[in-house]
CSV table of C-alpha atoms in Angstrom, one decimal:
chain,number,residue,atom,x,y,z
A,158,UNK,CA,96.0,102.2,116.2
A,159,UNK,CA,97.5,100.9,112.3
A,160,UNK,CA,94.5,99.7,110.3
A,161,UNK,CA,94.0,99.3,106.5
A,162,UNK,CA,89.9,99.5,105.7
A,163,UNK,CA,88.8,97.9,102.5
A,164,UNK,CA,86.1,99.0,100.5
A,165,UNK,CA,82.4,96.7,99.6
A,166,UNK,CA,81.8,94.0,98.1
A,167,UNK,CA,81.2,94.7,93.9
A,168,UNK,CA,79.2,93.2,91.7
A,169,UNK,CA,80.2,93.8,88.0
A,170,UNK,CA,79.7,92.4,84.3
A,171,UNK,CA,82.4,91.0,82.2
A,172,UNK,CA,84.4,93.7,79.8
A,173,UNK,CA,83.7,96.3,82.8
A,174,UNK,CA,86.0,97.7,85.8
A,175,UNK,CA,86.1,98.1,89.6
A,176,UNK,CA,88.5,100.6,91.5
A,177,UNK,CA,88.9,99.2,95.0
A,178,UNK,CA,90.1,101.1,97.7
A,179,UNK,CA,92.1,100.7,100.9
A,180,UNK,CA,92.0,103.5,103.5
A,181,UNK,CA,95.4,103.8,105.6
A,182,UNK,CA,95.1,105.4,109.0
A,183,UNK,CA,97.7,105.6,112.6
A,184,UNK,CA,101.1,105.2,110.3
A,185,UNK,CA,102.6,107.5,107.8
A,186,UNK,CA,101.0,106.4,104.8
A,187,UNK,CA,103.5,107.6,102.6
A,188,UNK,CA,106.5,105.6,104.0
A,189,UNK,CA,105.2,102.1,103.6
A,190,UNK,CA,104.5,100.0,100.6
A,191,UNK,CA,100.9,98.5,100.1
A,192,UNK,CA,100.5,95.2,99.2
A,193,UNK,CA,97.5,93.6,96.8
A,194,UNK,CA,96.9,89.9,97.4
A,195,UNK,CA,94.1,87.6,95.3
A,196,UNK,CA,92.4,84.8,96.4
A,197,UNK,CA,90.1,83.3,95.1
A,198,UNK,CA,87.3,81.3,97.2
A,199,UNK,CA,88.6,78.5,99.0
A,200,UNK,CA,91.5,78.9,97.4
A,201,UNK,CA,95.4,80.0,98.2
A,202,UNK,CA,96.7,83.5,98.1
A,203,UNK,CA,98.4,85.4,94.3
A,204,UNK,CA,100.6,88.0,94.7
A,205,UNK,CA,99.2,90.9,92.5
A,206,UNK,CA,101.8,93.3,93.2
A,207,UNK,CA,102.5,96.3,95.5
A,208,UNK,CA,102.4,101.0,95.1
A,209,UNK,CA,104.7,102.8,97.1
A,210,UNK,CA,102.3,105.7,97.5
A,211,UNK,CA,105.3,108.3,98.4
A,212,UNK,CA,106.5,108.0,95.1
A,213,UNK,CA,104.1,106.1,93.5
A,214,UNK,CA,105.9,103.5,92.2
A,215,UNK,CA,104.5,100.6,91.3
A,216,UNK,CA,105.3,96.6,90.7
A,217,UNK,CA,103.0,94.5,88.9
A,218,UNK,CA,103.7,90.3,88.8
A,219,UNK,CA,103.5,89.4,85.1
A,220,UNK,CA,99.9,88.2,85.4
A,221,UNK,CA,98.3,91.2,86.4
A,222,UNK,CA,99.7,93.4,84.2
A,223,UNK,CA,97.3,94.7,82.0
A,224,UNK,CA,94.6,94.1,84.4
A,225,UNK,CA,95.5,95.7,87.4
A,226,UNK,CA,96.6,99.3,88.1
A,227,UNK,CA,97.6,100.8,91.1
A,228,UNK,CA,97.2,104.4,92.6
A,229,UNK,CA,97.3,105.9,95.9
A,230,UNK,CA,96.0,110.1,96.8
A,231,UNK,CA,98.4,110.6,100.1
A,232,UNK,CA,96.1,113.5,100.5
A,233,UNK,CA,93.6,110.8,102.2
A,234,UNK,CA,95.8,107.8,102.4
A,235,UNK,CA,94.2,106.2,100.4
A,236,UNK,CA,95.6,103.4,98.0
A,237,UNK,CA,93.6,101.9,94.8
A,238,UNK,CA,93.1,99.1,92.7
A,239,UNK,CA,91.3,99.1,89.4
A,240,UNK,CA,90.7,96.0,87.8
A,241,UNK,CA,89.6,96.3,83.9
A,242,UNK,CA,88.7,94.0,81.5
A,243,UNK,CA,86.7,91.5,84.0
A,244,UNK,CA,86.0,88.2,83.4
A,245,UNK,CA,84.4,85.5,85.6
A,246,UNK,CA,88.1,84.4,87.0
A,247,UNK,CA,88.3,87.5,88.2
A,248,UNK,CA,85.9,86.7,90.7
A,249,UNK,CA,87.8,86.8,94.1
A,250,UNK,CA,88.9,88.4,97.3
A,251,UNK,CA,91.0,90.9,97.0
A,252,UNK,CA,93.3,92.0,100.4
A,253,UNK,CA,95.3,95.4,100.7
A,254,UNK,CA,98.2,94.7,103.2
A,255,UNK,CA,101.5,97.1,104.2
A,256,UNK,CA,104.8,96.3,103.2
A,257,UNK,CA,106.5,96.6,107.2
A,258,UNK,CA,109.6,98.9,107.3
A,259,UNK,CA,112.4,97.4,109.3
A,260,UNK,CA,113.4,96.5,106.7
A,261,UNK,CA,111.5,93.3,105.9
A,262,UNK,CA,109.3,94.5,103.9
A,263,UNK,CA,107.1,92.1,105.2
A,264,UNK,CA,102.6,92.1,105.4
A,265,UNK,CA,102.6,93.3,108.5
A,266,UNK,CA,98.6,94.7,108.6
A,267,UNK,CA,96.2,93.2,106.1
A,268,UNK,CA,92.9,95.0,105.0
A,269,UNK,CA,89.2,93.1,105.5
A,270,UNK,CA,89.4,92.2,102.3
A,271,UNK,CA,87.3,92.6,99.2
A,272,UNK,CA,84.7,90.3,97.3
A,273,UNK,CA,84.9,91.0,93.3
A,274,UNK,CA,81.9,89.0,91.7
A,275,UNK,CA,82.3,89.2,88.3
A,276,UNK,CA,78.7,88.1,86.7
A,277,UNK,CA,76.7,88.6,83.5
B,238,UNK,CA,108.8,82.3,89.4
B,239,UNK,CA,109.9,81.0,93.1
B,240,UNK,CA,107.7,77.6,93.6
B,241,UNK,CA,106.9,77.0,97.0
B,242,UNK,CA,105.7,73.8,98.0
B,243,UNK,CA,104.6,73.4,101.5
B,244,UNK,CA,103.7,70.0,103.1
B,245,UNK,CA,102.2,68.9,105.0
B,246,UNK,CA,98.2,70.2,102.8
B,247,UNK,CA,96.2,69.3,106.1
B,248,UNK,CA,97.1,68.5,109.3
B,249,UNK,CA,95.1,67.0,112.4
B,250,UNK,CA,96.1,67.6,115.6
B,251,UNK,CA,95.2,67.7,119.2
B,252,UNK,CA,95.2,70.3,121.7
B,253,UNK,CA,98.5,70.6,123.4
B,254,UNK,CA,100.3,68.9,120.3
B,255,UNK,CA,103.4,70.4,118.6
B,256,UNK,CA,103.7,70.2,114.9
B,257,UNK,CA,105.9,71.3,112.3
B,258,UNK,CA,105.4,72.2,109.2
B,259,UNK,CA,107.5,72.8,105.9
B,260,UNK,CA,108.4,75.1,103.0
B,261,UNK,CA,110.9,74.5,100.3
B,262,UNK,CA,111.7,77.1,97.5
B,263,UNK,CA,112.9,76.4,93.6
B,264,UNK,CA,115.2,78.7,94.7
B,265,UNK,CA,117.3,79.9,97.2
B,266,UNK,CA,115.3,82.6,99.0
B,267,UNK,CA,119.0,83.9,100.4
B,268,UNK,CA,119.1,87.4,99.1
B,269,UNK,CA,122.1,89.4,98.2
B,270,UNK,CA,122.0,91.5,100.9
B,271,UNK,CA,122.5,89.0,103.2
B,272,UNK,CA,118.5,88.5,104.3
B,273,UNK,CA,115.8,86.0,104.0
B,274,UNK,CA,113.0,86.9,102.8
B,275,UNK,CA,110.7,84.0,103.9
B,276,UNK,CA,107.2,84.6,106.2
B,277,UNK,CA,104.6,83.1,107.5
B,278,UNK,CA,101.2,83.6,107.5
B,279,UNK,CA,97.8,82.3,109.4
B,280,UNK,CA,94.2,82.8,108.3
B,281,UNK,CA,91.6,81.8,110.6
B,282,UNK,CA,88.6,80.6,108.7
B,283,UNK,CA,86.7,83.8,107.4
B,284,UNK,CA,90.1,86.2,108.5
B,285,UNK,CA,92.0,88.2,106.3
B,286,UNK,CA,95.9,86.5,106.8
B,287,UNK,CA,98.1,87.7,109.8
B,288,UNK,CA,101.8,88.0,109.7
B,289,UNK,CA,103.2,84.9,112.7
B,290,UNK,CA,107.1,84.7,111.7
B,291,UNK,CA,109.3,87.1,109.4
B,292,UNK,CA,112.8,87.0,108.2
B,293,UNK,CA,112.0,83.2,108.7
B,294,UNK,CA,113.0,83.0,112.7
B,295,UNK,CA,111.2,86.4,113.6
B,296,UNK,CA,108.4,86.5,115.8
B,297,UNK,CA,105.8,89.3,115.1
B,298,UNK,CA,104.9,91.5,118.2
B,299,UNK,CA,101.8,90.3,119.9
B,300,UNK,CA,102.3,86.6,118.2
B,301,UNK,CA,102.8,83.7,121.2
B,302,UNK,CA,105.7,82.5,121.5
B,303,UNK,CA,104.5,79.1,121.0
B,304,UNK,CA,104.9,79.5,117.4
B,305,UNK,CA,108.7,79.3,116.2
B,306,UNK,CA,110.3,79.5,112.4
B,307,UNK,CA,113.6,77.9,111.0
B,308,UNK,CA,115.3,77.5,107.8
B,309,UNK,CA,117.9,78.2,105.6
B,310,UNK,CA,118.4,78.5,101.5
B,311,UNK,CA,115.9,76.5,100.3
B,312,UNK,CA,114.0,74.7,103.4
B,313,UNK,CA,112.0,76.5,105.7
B,314,UNK,CA,109.8,74.7,109.0
B,315,UNK,CA,107.3,76.7,111.1
B,316,UNK,CA,106.7,75.4,114.4
B,317,UNK,CA,103.9,75.3,116.6
B,318,UNK,CA,105.4,74.0,120.3
B,319,UNK,CA,101.6,72.9,121.9
B,320,UNK,CA,98.8,73.6,119.2
B,321,UNK,CA,95.7,75.8,120.5
B,322,UNK,CA,92.4,75.9,119.4
B,323,UNK,CA,92.9,79.8,118.1
B,324,UNK,CA,95.5,78.1,115.8
B,325,UNK,CA,93.2,76.9,113.4
B,326,UNK,CA,93.4,77.3,110.0
B,327,UNK,CA,95.5,77.4,106.7
B,328,UNK,CA,99.6,78.3,107.1
B,329,UNK,CA,101.1,80.1,104.3
B,330,UNK,CA,105.0,80.3,103.9
B,331,UNK,CA,105.2,83.5,101.3
B,332,UNK,CA,108.9,84.7,100.1
B,333,UNK,CA,110.0,88.3,98.9
B,334,UNK,CA,113.3,87.8,98.0
B,335,UNK,CA,112.4,86.7,94.7
B,336,UNK,CA,110.1,89.6,92.5
B,337,UNK,CA,107.2,88.6,92.2
B,338,UNK,CA,106.3,87.5,95.2
B,339,UNK,CA,105.3,84.0,95.6
B,340,UNK,CA,103.3,82.3,98.4
B,341,UNK,CA,102.7,78.6,99.1
B,342,UNK,CA,99.9,76.8,98.5
B,343,UNK,CA,98.9,75.7,102.3
B,344,UNK,CA,98.7,74.1,104.7
B,345,UNK,CA,95.6,73.1,106.7
B,346,UNK,CA,95.9,72.8,110.4
B,347,UNK,CA,92.1,71.5,112.0
B,348,UNK,CA,91.7,69.6,115.3
B,349,UNK,CA,91.5,65.6,115.2
């Protein structure tokens, strides 16, 4: 069955970076988009962007350019998001999701989310 | 960026009641390829979002058929025909027609 397994919670200091992982299983990793979504506690969802592991192509929402960097390791079917120059505003849950292959690109499977806390 | 406005922000319902959620877009979501990339998600408390409806009205596999979606252009509706306890949570519309993707602000469905 399709699963997206995200790495554990992170506690980081302002100005540092964290690298979040999203390990895919149960499907052909290189054939589907991976989206990244931010959710601050008690708030709504915010789309960060995507990576297409098949060719490494990426797209970033303007707000997250320079903040997030996506990569993918096809040998381990794992997508990564590096968040740099952390500030308290980066404290949030981060989800990865798969984009459906049926032409809808809808986010059909989601990881369990990972909480990032930025604090000195 | 496209702004999606969901109403109401909170919805109180009894079990068995039918309810509707509106999602209005600041721009038409009809893509030049003829598709309308408007989807609906449900996020139950403490859980990840799950896909309910994609491309306006298509029911995701495994989702009960009491959920239905409709609309076109800029106006979309999610309807639940007979709320059940497991339907409680926050509903989001999301559009993928125009980059960047954007989400509605959410509608919280709670028990009356």
